[in-house]
Amino acid sequence: MKKINNFLLLTILLTLFVACNKKAEVSDLEKLRNSNNTKSYPSVQMDSMQAINSITKQKVQELLDLSTLYLSGNRNTEIDTVIYSQMESYFHKPDSLTFKKLLKELDSMKVKSVKVNNLNVYKEFYKKDTLDYAKFNVEYFDNKNKSLGSFEKNAQYILLSTSKMKKEFKFYFLDFYSKPLKKDSTSVGVTK
């Protein structure tokens, strides 16, 4: 009996010792409350092309997510109106044709979610203008999260300066799911 009592006393003391040494877990809400911007930015600096690539991928993904969310609704409620106006805010000069091709494609394939892969930004020169494009693969998924296919798409974007003193820019799409300009094709060689 004395051995059992000693064993119980030892386990109780050991349990109390472990419980006292255990650190309190900090909740996600507490982490957010005590965070500041200096800790949220990555310690590795990005060059301008990496930053543009990252921002463009984020904007493409957000616009496609909003599009699938809009299509999953009735398209005539207040929330649908808010979603549509948020989608329009991604474009420099939105009009009624801005989303027609995108929404028609997503609706015809019954897409419920989208994932953007392999996004690369590049420039094309047209006459004296430099045009900024993003080329990316987009994978569509149905309501059972089954892949409907992966497609190569393009989007034309523009970065507009927001102030003269600071180097801040605002990102807008000019054309989504656009086709890049076709190069002038002049045949070289002997023609009859």
mmCIF file with all atom_site columns, C-alpha atoms in Angstrom:
data_model
loop_
_atom_site.group_PDB
_atom_site.id
_atom_site.type_symbol
_atom_site.label_atom_id
_atom_site.label_alt_id
_atom_site.label_comp_id
_atom_site.label_asym_id
_atom_site.label_entity_id
_atom_site.label_seq_id
_atom_site.pdbx_PDB_ins_code
_atom_site.Cartn_x
_atom_site.Cartn_y
_atom_site.Cartn_z
_atom_site.occupancy
_atom_site.B_iso_or_equiv
_atom_site.pdbx_formal_charge
_atom_site.auth_seq_id
_atom_site.auth_comp_id
_atom_site.auth_asym_id
_atom_site.auth_atom_id
_atom_site.pdbx_PDB_model_num
ATOM 1   C CA . MET A 1 1   ? 0.000   0.000  0.000    1.00 0.00 ? 1   MET A CA 1
ATOM 2   C CA . LYS A 1 2   ? 2.866   2.327  0.825    1.00 0.00 ? 2   LYS A CA 1
ATOM 3   C CA . LYS A 1 3   ? 4.370   1.755  -2.658   1.00 0.00 ? 3   LYS A CA 1
ATOM 4   C CA . ILE A 1 4   ? 1.063   2.653  -4.346   1.00 0.00 ? 4   ILE A CA 1
ATOM 5   C CA . ASN A 1 5   ? 0.764   5.863  -2.307   1.00 0.00 ? 5   ASN A CA 1
ATOM 6   C CA . ASN A 1 6   ? 4.364   6.838  -3.173   1.00 0.00 ? 6   ASN A CA 1
ATOM 7   C CA . PHE A 1 7   ? 3.715   6.125  -6.847   1.00 0.00 ? 7   PHE A CA 1
ATOM 8   C CA . LEU A 1 8   ? 0.517   8.226  -6.848   1.00 0.00 ? 8   LEU A CA 1
ATOM 9   C CA . LEU A 1 9   ? 2.291   11.076 -5.049   1.00 0.00 ? 9   LEU A CA 1
ATOM 10  C CA . LEU A 1 10  ? 5.160   10.931 -7.564   1.00 0.00 ? 10  LEU A CA 1
ATOM 11  C CA . THR A 1 11  ? 2.809   11.029 -10.579  1.00 0.00 ? 11  THR A CA 1
ATOM 12  C CA . ILE A 1 12  ? 0.852   13.960 -9.100   1.00 0.00 ? 12  ILE A CA 1
ATOM 13  C CA . LEU A 1 13  ? 4.071   15.903 -8.481   1.00 0.00 ? 13  LEU A CA 1
ATOM 14  C CA . LEU A 1 14  ? 5.362   15.088 -11.955  1.00 0.00 ? 14  LEU A CA 1
ATOM 15  C CA . THR A 1 15  ? 2.058   16.200 -13.525  1.00 0.00 ? 15  THR A CA 1
ATOM 16  C CA . LEU A 1 16  ? 2.127   19.482 -11.590  1.00 0.00 ? 16  LEU A CA 1
ATOM 17  C CA . PHE A 1 17  ? 5.743   20.077 -12.614  1.00 0.00 ? 17  PHE A CA 1
ATOM 18  C CA . VAL A 1 18  ? 4.951   19.519 -16.312  1.00 0.00 ? 18  VAL A CA 1
ATOM 19  C CA . ALA A 1 19  ? 1.807   21.692 -16.106  1.00 0.00 ? 19  ALA A CA 1
ATOM 20  C CA . CYS A 1 20  ? 3.711   24.583 -14.514  1.00 0.00 ? 20  CYS A CA 1
ATOM 21  C CA . ASN A 1 21  ? 6.454   24.507 -17.164  1.00 0.00 ? 21  ASN A CA 1
ATOM 22  C CA . LYS A 1 22  ? 4.018   24.466 -20.090  1.00 0.00 ? 22  LYS A CA 1
ATOM 23  C CA . LYS A 1 23  ? 3.944   27.835 -21.888  1.00 0.00 ? 23  LYS A CA 1
ATOM 24  C CA . ALA A 1 24  ? 0.611   29.436 -22.646  1.00 0.00 ? 24  ALA A CA 1
ATOM 25  C CA . GLU A 1 25  ? -0.347  29.295 -26.332  1.00 0.00 ? 25  GLU A CA 1
ATOM 26  C CA . VAL A 1 26  ? -0.867  32.671 -27.986  1.00 0.00 ? 26  VAL A CA 1
ATOM 27  C CA . SER A 1 27  ? -4.049  32.788 -30.028  1.00 0.00 ? 27  SER A CA 1
ATOM 28  C CA . ASP A 1 28  ? -4.128  34.058 -33.623  1.00 0.00 ? 28  ASP A CA 1
ATOM 29  C CA . LEU A 1 29  ? -6.233  36.989 -32.479  1.00 0.00 ? 29  LEU A CA 1
ATOM 30  C CA . GLU A 1 30  ? -3.566  37.943 -29.924  1.00 0.00 ? 30  GLU A CA 1
ATOM 31  C CA . LYS A 1 31  ? -0.864  37.676 -32.610  1.00 0.00 ? 31  LYS A CA 1
ATOM 32  C CA . LEU A 1 32  ? -2.832  39.998 -34.905  1.00 0.00 ? 32  LEU A CA 1
ATOM 33  C CA . ARG A 1 33  ? -3.535  42.438 -32.109  1.00 0.00 ? 33  ARG A CA 1
ATOM 34  C CA . ASN A 1 34  ? 0.148   42.715 -31.199  1.00 0.00 ? 34  ASN A CA 1
ATOM 35  C CA . SER A 1 35  ? 1.601   42.715 -34.706  1.00 0.00 ? 35  SER A CA 1
ATOM 36  C CA . ASN A 1 36  ? 2.848   45.672 -36.697  1.00 0.00 ? 36  ASN A CA 1
ATOM 37  C CA . ASN A 1 37  ? 3.850   46.237 -40.312  1.00 0.00 ? 37  ASN A CA 1
ATOM 38  C CA . THR A 1 38  ? 7.567   45.849 -39.748  1.00 0.00 ? 38  THR A CA 1
ATOM 39  C CA . LYS A 1 39  ? 7.128   42.208 -38.808  1.00 0.00 ? 39  LYS A CA 1
ATOM 40  C CA . SER A 1 40  ? 4.697   41.350 -41.604  1.00 0.00 ? 40  SER A CA 1
ATOM 41  C CA . TYR A 1 41  ? 6.957   42.221 -44.520  1.00 0.00 ? 41  TYR A CA 1
ATOM 42  C CA . PRO A 1 42  ? 9.413   39.587 -45.698  1.00 0.00 ? 42  PRO A CA 1
ATOM 43  C CA . SER A 1 43  ? 13.006  40.076 -44.636  1.00 0.00 ? 43  SER A CA 1
ATOM 44  C CA . VAL A 1 44  ? 14.196  39.378 -48.182  1.00 0.00 ? 44  VAL A CA 1
ATOM 45  C CA . GLN A 1 45  ? 13.835  42.354 -50.477  1.00 0.00 ? 45  GLN A CA 1
ATOM 46  C CA . MET A 1 46  ? 12.283  41.824 -53.912  1.00 0.00 ? 46  MET A CA 1
ATOM 47  C CA . ASP A 1 47  ? 13.420  43.598 -57.015  1.00 0.00 ? 47  ASP A CA 1
ATOM 48  C CA . SER A 1 48  ? 10.824  45.509 -59.009  1.00 0.00 ? 48  SER A CA 1
ATOM 49  C CA . MET A 1 49  ? 10.088  42.675 -61.465  1.00 0.00 ? 49  MET A CA 1
ATOM 50  C CA . GLN A 1 50  ? 9.567   40.177 -58.647  1.00 0.00 ? 50  GLN A CA 1
ATOM 51  C CA . ALA A 1 51  ? 7.250   42.619 -56.897  1.00 0.00 ? 51  ALA A CA 1
ATOM 52  C CA . ILE A 1 52  ? 5.263   43.271 -60.093  1.00 0.00 ? 52  ILE A CA 1
ATOM 53  C CA . ASN A 1 53  ? 5.076   39.515 -60.751  1.00 0.00 ? 53  ASN A CA 1
ATOM 54  C CA . SER A 1 54  ? 3.819   38.860 -57.215  1.00 0.00 ? 54  SER A CA 1
ATOM 55  C CA . ILE A 1 55  ? 1.252   41.683 -57.287  1.00 0.00 ? 55  ILE A CA 1
ATOM 56  C CA . THR A 1 56  ? 0.006   40.660 -60.724  1.00 0.00 ? 56  THR A CA 1
ATOM 57  C CA . LYS A 1 57  ? -0.467  37.035 -59.649  1.00 0.00 ? 57  LYS A CA 1
ATOM 58  C CA . GLN A 1 58  ? -2.370  38.197 -56.581  1.00 0.00 ? 58  GLN A CA 1
ATOM 59  C CA . LYS A 1 59  ? -4.631  40.497 -58.630  1.00 0.00 ? 59  LYS A CA 1
ATOM 60  C CA . VAL A 1 60  ? -5.329  37.822 -61.266  1.00 0.00 ? 60  VAL A CA 1
ATOM 61  C CA . GLN A 1 61  ? -6.224  35.286 -58.557  1.00 0.00 ? 61  GLN A CA 1
ATOM 62  C CA . GLU A 1 62  ? -8.448  37.792 -56.729  1.00 0.00 ? 62  GLU A CA 1
ATOM 63  C CA . LEU A 1 63  ? -10.320 38.767 -59.894  1.00 0.00 ? 63  LEU A CA 1
ATOM 64  C CA . LEU A 1 64  ? -10.916 35.140 -60.857  1.00 0.00 ? 64  LEU A CA 1
ATOM 65  C CA . ASP A 1 65  ? -12.085 34.319 -57.316  1.00 0.00 ? 65  ASP A CA 1
ATOM 66  C CA . LEU A 1 66  ? -14.501 37.238 -57.396  1.00 0.00 ? 66  LEU A CA 1
ATOM 67  C CA . SER A 1 67  ? -15.752 36.105 -60.810  1.00 0.00 ? 67  SER A CA 1
ATOM 68  C CA . THR A 1 68  ? -16.532 32.583 -59.597  1.00 0.00 ? 68  THR A CA 1
ATOM 69  C CA . LEU A 1 69  ? -18.177 34.022 -56.492  1.00 0.00 ? 69  LEU A CA 1
ATOM 70  C CA . TYR A 1 70  ? -20.304 36.322 -58.638  1.00 0.00 ? 70  TYR A CA 1
ATOM 71  C CA . LEU A 1 71  ? -21.358 33.436 -60.902  1.00 0.00 ? 71  LEU A CA 1
ATOM 72  C CA . SER A 1 72  ? -22.327 31.265 -57.929  1.00 0.00 ? 72  SER A CA 1
ATOM 73  C CA . GLY A 1 73  ? -24.912 33.865 -56.846  1.00 0.00 ? 73  GLY A CA 1
ATOM 74  C CA . ASN A 1 74  ? -28.192 34.974 -58.377  1.00 0.00 ? 74  ASN A CA 1
ATOM 75  C CA . ARG A 1 75  ? -26.536 37.969 -60.087  1.00 0.00 ? 75  ARG A CA 1
ATOM 76  C CA . ASN A 1 76  ? -29.363 40.249 -59.015  1.00 0.00 ? 76  ASN A CA 1
ATOM 77  C CA . THR A 1 77  ? -28.910 40.665 -55.250  1.00 0.00 ? 77  THR A CA 1
ATOM 78  C CA . GLU A 1 78  ? -27.176 43.464 -53.376  1.00 0.00 ? 78  GLU A CA 1
ATOM 79  C CA . ILE A 1 79  ? -24.146 41.321 -52.613  1.00 0.00 ? 79  ILE A CA 1
ATOM 80  C CA . ASP A 1 80  ? -23.816 40.420 -56.288  1.00 0.00 ? 80  ASP A CA 1
ATOM 81  C CA . THR A 1 81  ? -23.864 44.127 -57.120  1.00 0.00 ? 81  THR A CA 1
ATOM 82  C CA . VAL A 1 82  ? -21.106 44.740 -54.566  1.00 0.00 ? 82  VAL A CA 1
ATOM 83  C CA . ILE A 1 83  ? -19.024 41.876 -55.962  1.00 0.00 ? 83  ILE A CA 1
ATOM 84  C CA . TYR A 1 84  ? -19.490 43.161 -59.521  1.00 0.00 ? 84  TYR A CA 1
ATOM 85  C CA . SER A 1 85  ? -18.459 46.699 -58.571  1.00 0.00 ? 85  SER A CA 1
ATOM 86  C CA . GLN A 1 86  ? -15.414 45.293 -56.771  1.00 0.00 ? 86  GLN A CA 1
ATOM 87  C CA . MET A 1 87  ? -14.514 43.409 -59.954  1.00 0.00 ? 87  MET A CA 1
ATOM 88  C CA . GLU A 1 88  ? -14.864 46.644 -61.928  1.00 0.00 ? 88  GLU A CA 1
ATOM 89  C CA . SER A 1 89  ? -12.423 48.366 -59.554  1.00 0.00 ? 89  SER A CA 1
ATOM 90  C CA . TYR A 1 90  ? -9.666  46.106 -60.890  1.00 0.00 ? 90  TYR A CA 1
ATOM 91  C CA . PHE A 1 91  ? -9.990  47.713 -64.321  1.00 0.00 ? 91  PHE A CA 1
ATOM 92  C CA . HIS A 1 92  ? -8.825  51.109 -65.494  1.00 0.00 ? 92  HIS A CA 1
ATOM 93  C CA . LYS A 1 93  ? -11.906 51.822 -67.627  1.00 0.00 ? 93  LYS A CA 1
ATOM 94  C CA . PRO A 1 94  ? -14.497 49.098 -67.115  1.00 0.00 ? 94  PRO A CA 1
ATOM 95  C CA . ASP A 1 95  ? -17.416 48.853 -69.505  1.00 0.00 ? 95  ASP A CA 1
ATOM 96  C CA . SER A 1 96  ? -20.194 46.371 -70.195  1.00 0.00 ? 96  SER A CA 1
ATOM 97  C CA . LEU A 1 97  ? -17.911 44.171 -72.323  1.00 0.00 ? 97  LEU A CA 1
ATOM 98  C CA . THR A 1 98  ? -15.124 43.972 -69.721  1.00 0.00 ? 98  THR A CA 1
ATOM 99  C CA . PHE A 1 99  ? -16.262 40.718 -68.124  1.00 0.00 ? 99  PHE A CA 1
ATOM 100 C CA . LYS A 1 100 ? -18.335 39.237 -70.929  1.00 0.00 ? 100 LYS A CA 1
ATOM 101 C CA . LYS A 1 101 ? -15.677 36.835 -72.237  1.00 0.00 ? 101 LYS A CA 1
ATOM 102 C CA . LEU A 1 102 ? -14.429 35.847 -68.772  1.00 0.00 ? 102 LEU A CA 1
ATOM 103 C CA . LEU A 1 103 ? -17.855 35.229 -67.251  1.00 0.00 ? 103 LEU A CA 1
ATOM 104 C CA . LYS A 1 104 ? -19.096 33.398 -70.347  1.00 0.00 ? 104 LYS A CA 1
ATOM 105 C CA . GLU A 1 105 ? -16.124 31.011 -70.253  1.00 0.00 ? 105 GLU A CA 1
ATOM 106 C CA . LEU A 1 106 ? -16.415 30.345 -66.513  1.00 0.00 ? 106 LEU A CA 1
ATOM 107 C CA . ASP A 1 107 ? -20.192 29.897 -66.715  1.00 0.00 ? 107 ASP A CA 1
ATOM 108 C CA . SER A 1 108 ? -20.124 27.571 -69.731  1.00 0.00 ? 108 SER A CA 1
ATOM 109 C CA . MET A 1 109 ? -17.633 25.253 -68.002  1.00 0.00 ? 109 MET A CA 1
ATOM 110 C CA . LYS A 1 110 ? -19.472 25.484 -64.642  1.00 0.00 ? 110 LYS A CA 1
ATOM 111 C CA . VAL A 1 111 ? -16.287 26.555 -62.857  1.00 0.00 ? 111 VAL A CA 1
ATOM 112 C CA . LYS A 1 112 ? -16.522 26.797 -59.055  1.00 0.00 ? 112 LYS A CA 1
ATOM 113 C CA . SER A 1 113 ? -12.888 27.603 -58.224  1.00 0.00 ? 113 SER A CA 1
ATOM 114 C CA . VAL A 1 114 ? -9.741  28.681 -60.025  1.00 0.00 ? 114 VAL A CA 1
ATOM 115 C CA . LYS A 1 115 ? -6.004  28.416 -59.416  1.00 0.00 ? 115 LYS A CA 1
ATOM 116 C CA . VAL A 1 116 ? -3.410  30.591 -61.154  1.00 0.00 ? 116 VAL A CA 1
ATOM 117 C CA . ASN A 1 117 ? -0.049  28.970 -61.963  1.00 0.00 ? 117 ASN A CA 1
ATOM 118 C CA . ASN A 1 118 ? 3.181   29.974 -63.702  1.00 0.00 ? 118 ASN A CA 1
ATOM 119 C CA . LEU A 1 119 ? 2.519   33.685 -64.065  1.00 0.00 ? 119 LEU A CA 1
ATOM 120 C CA . ASN A 1 120 ? 5.146   35.712 -65.894  1.00 0.00 ? 120 ASN A CA 1
ATOM 121 C CA . VAL A 1 121 ? 5.030   39.368 -66.802  1.00 0.00 ? 121 VAL A CA 1
ATOM 122 C CA . TYR A 1 122 ? 6.492   40.657 -70.038  1.00 0.00 ? 122 TYR A CA 1
ATOM 123 C CA . LYS A 1 123 ? 6.464   43.730 -72.238  1.00 0.00 ? 123 LYS A CA 1
ATOM 124 C CA . GLU A 1 124 ? 5.537   44.133 -75.873  1.00 0.00 ? 124 GLU A CA 1
ATOM 125 C CA . PHE A 1 125 ? 6.426   47.109 -77.974  1.00 0.00 ? 125 PHE A CA 1
ATOM 126 C CA . TYR A 1 126 ? 3.815   48.502 -80.335  1.00 0.00 ? 126 TYR A CA 1
ATOM 127 C CA . LYS A 1 127 ? 4.862   51.515 -82.359  1.00 0.00 ? 127 LYS A CA 1
ATOM 128 C CA . LYS A 1 128 ? 6.154   53.865 -79.630  1.00 0.00 ? 128 LYS A CA 1
ATOM 129 C CA . ASP A 1 129 ? 4.192   52.296 -76.780  1.00 0.00 ? 129 ASP A CA 1
ATOM 130 C CA . THR A 1 130 ? 5.301   49.678 -74.279  1.00 0.00 ? 130 THR A CA 1
ATOM 131 C CA . LEU A 1 131 ? 2.491   47.328 -73.324  1.00 0.00 ? 131 LEU A CA 1
ATOM 132 C CA . ASP A 1 132 ? 2.608   45.258 -70.126  1.00 0.00 ? 132 ASP A CA 1
ATOM 133 C CA . TYR A 1 133 ? 1.201   41.734 -70.246  1.00 0.00 ? 133 TYR A CA 1
ATOM 134 C CA . ALA A 1 134 ? 0.913   38.840 -67.846  1.00 0.00 ? 134 ALA A CA 1
ATOM 135 C CA . LYS A 1 135 ? 0.990   35.327 -69.254  1.00 0.00 ? 135 LYS A CA 1
ATOM 136 C CA . PHE A 1 136 ? -0.284  32.618 -66.919  1.00 0.00 ? 136 PHE A CA 1
ATOM 137 C CA . ASN A 1 137 ? -1.823  29.181 -66.701  1.00 0.00 ? 137 ASN A CA 1
ATOM 138 C CA . VAL A 1 138 ? -5.212  28.972 -65.057  1.00 0.00 ? 138 VAL A CA 1
ATOM 139 C CA . GLU A 1 139 ? -6.680  25.711 -63.806  1.00 0.00 ? 139 GLU A CA 1
ATOM 140 C CA . TYR A 1 140 ? -10.446 25.406 -63.456  1.00 0.00 ? 140 TYR A CA 1
ATOM 141 C CA . PHE A 1 141 ? -12.184 23.196 -60.894  1.00 0.00 ? 141 PHE A CA 1
ATOM 142 C CA . ASP A 1 142 ? -15.816 22.084 -60.639  1.00 0.00 ? 142 ASP A CA 1
ATOM 143 C CA . ASN A 1 143 ? -17.986 21.902 -57.514  1.00 0.00 ? 143 ASN A CA 1
ATOM 144 C CA . LYS A 1 144 ? -16.416 18.538 -56.582  1.00 0.00 ? 144 LYS A CA 1
ATOM 145 C CA . ASN A 1 145 ? -12.926 20.101 -56.814  1.00 0.00 ? 145 ASN A CA 1
ATOM 146 C CA . LYS A 1 146 ? -12.210 18.034 -59.921  1.00 0.00 ? 146 LYS A CA 1
ATOM 147 C CA . SER A 1 147 ? -9.938  19.687 -62.464  1.00 0.00 ? 147 SER A CA 1
ATOM 148 C CA . LEU A 1 148 ? -11.662 20.828 -65.637  1.00 0.00 ? 148 LEU A CA 1
ATOM 149 C CA . GLY A 1 149 ? -8.383  21.620 -67.363  1.00 0.00 ? 149 GLY A CA 1
ATOM 150 C CA . SER A 1 150 ? -5.508  24.052 -67.443  1.00 0.00 ? 150 SER A CA 1
ATOM 151 C CA . PHE A 1 151 ? -5.477  26.913 -69.948  1.00 0.00 ? 151 PHE A CA 1
ATOM 152 C CA . GLU A 1 152 ? -2.897  29.481 -70.987  1.00 0.00 ? 152 GLU A CA 1
ATOM 153 C CA . LYS A 1 153 ? -4.231  33.041 -70.713  1.00 0.00 ? 153 LYS A CA 1
ATOM 154 C CA . ASN A 1 154 ? -3.004  36.613 -71.045  1.00 0.00 ? 154 ASN A CA 1
ATOM 155 C CA . ALA A 1 155 ? -3.968  39.838 -69.333  1.00 0.00 ? 155 ALA A CA 1
ATOM 156 C CA . GLN A 1 156 ? -2.864  43.351 -70.149  1.00 0.00 ? 156 GLN A CA 1
ATOM 157 C CA . TYR A 1 157 ? -2.248  45.629 -67.181  1.00 0.00 ? 157 TYR A CA 1
ATOM 158 C CA . ILE A 1 158 ? -1.057  49.127 -66.381  1.00 0.00 ? 158 ILE A CA 1
ATOM 159 C CA . LEU A 1 159 ? 0.669   50.689 -63.378  1.00 0.00 ? 159 LEU A CA 1
ATOM 160 C CA . LEU A 1 160 ? -0.392  54.285 -62.773  1.00 0.00 ? 160 LEU A CA 1
ATOM 161 C CA . SER A 1 161 ? 1.529   56.590 -60.476  1.00 0.00 ? 161 SER A CA 1
ATOM 162 C CA . THR A 1 162 ? -0.553  57.764 -57.526  1.00 0.00 ? 162 THR A CA 1
ATOM 163 C CA . SER A 1 163 ? 1.673   60.612 -56.368  1.00 0.00 ? 163 SER A CA 1
ATOM 164 C CA . LYS A 1 164 ? 4.588   62.643 -57.656  1.00 0.00 ? 164 LYS A CA 1
ATOM 165 C CA . MET A 1 165 ? 6.667   62.574 -54.470  1.00 0.00 ? 165 MET A CA 1
ATOM 166 C CA . LYS A 1 166 ? 6.523   58.878 -53.634  1.00 0.00 ? 166 LYS A CA 1
ATOM 167 C CA . LYS A 1 167 ? 7.065   55.951 -55.913  1.00 0.00 ? 167 LYS A CA 1
ATOM 168 C CA . GLU A 1 168 ? 3.606   54.503 -55.419  1.00 0.00 ? 168 GLU A CA 1
ATOM 169 C CA . PHE A 1 169 ? 1.588   52.902 -58.168  1.00 0.00 ? 169 PHE A CA 1
ATOM 170 C CA . LYS A 1 170 ? -1.942  51.683 -58.598  1.00 0.00 ? 170 LYS A CA 1
ATOM 171 C CA . PHE A 1 171 ? -2.488  48.422 -60.490  1.00 0.00 ? 171 PHE A CA 1
ATOM 172 C CA . TYR A 1 172 ? -5.251  48.141 -63.117  1.00 0.00 ? 172 TYR A CA 1
ATOM 173 C CA . PHE A 1 173 ? -6.121  45.643 -65.801  1.00 0.00 ? 173 PHE A CA 1
ATOM 174 C CA . LEU A 1 174 ? -6.704  47.067 -69.261  1.00 0.00 ? 174 LEU A CA 1
ATOM 175 C CA . ASP A 1 175 ? -7.852  43.810 -70.813  1.00 0.00 ? 175 ASP A CA 1
ATOM 176 C CA . PHE A 1 176 ? -8.372  40.421 -69.190  1.00 0.00 ? 176 PHE A CA 1
ATOM 177 C CA . TYR A 1 177 ? -7.990  37.181 -71.134  1.00 0.00 ? 177 TYR A CA 1
ATOM 178 C CA . SER A 1 178 ? -6.637  39.310 -73.944  1.00 0.00 ? 178 SER A CA 1
ATOM 179 C CA . LYS A 1 179 ? -4.665  38.127 -76.906  1.00 0.00 ? 179 LYS A CA 1
ATOM 180 C CA . PRO A 1 180 ? -1.259  39.736 -77.238  1.00 0.00 ? 180 PRO A CA 1
ATOM 181 C CA . LEU A 1 181 ? -0.684  41.884 -80.268  1.00 0.00 ? 181 LEU A CA 1
ATOM 182 C CA . LYS A 1 182 ? 0.179   39.882 -83.330  1.00 0.00 ? 182 LYS A CA 1
ATOM 183 C CA . LYS A 1 183 ? 3.470   40.690 -84.855  1.00 0.00 ? 183 LYS A CA 1
ATOM 184 C CA . ASP A 1 184 ? 3.491   41.885 -88.408  1.00 0.00 ? 184 ASP A CA 1
ATOM 185 C CA . SER A 1 185 ? 4.169   38.822 -90.476  1.00 0.00 ? 185 SER A CA 1
ATOM 186 C CA . THR A 1 186 ? 5.954   39.636 -93.641  1.00 0.00 ? 186 THR A CA 1
ATOM 187 C CA . SER A 1 187 ? 7.147   36.666 -95.597  1.00 0.00 ? 187 SER A CA 1
ATOM 188 C CA . VAL A 1 188 ? 10.822  36.591 -96.288  1.00 0.00 ? 188 VAL A CA 1
ATOM 189 C CA . GLY A 1 189 ? 12.226  34.993 -99.387  1.00 0.00 ? 189 GLY A CA 1
ATOM 190 C CA . VAL A 1 190 ? 11.119  34.549 -102.925 1.00 0.00 ? 190 VAL A CA 1
ATOM 191 C CA . THR A 1 191 ? 7.473   35.167 -103.686 1.00 0.00 ? 191 THR A CA 1
ATOM 192 C CA . LYS A 1 192 ? 5.793   34.628 -106.998 1.00 0.00 ? 192 LYS A CA 1
#
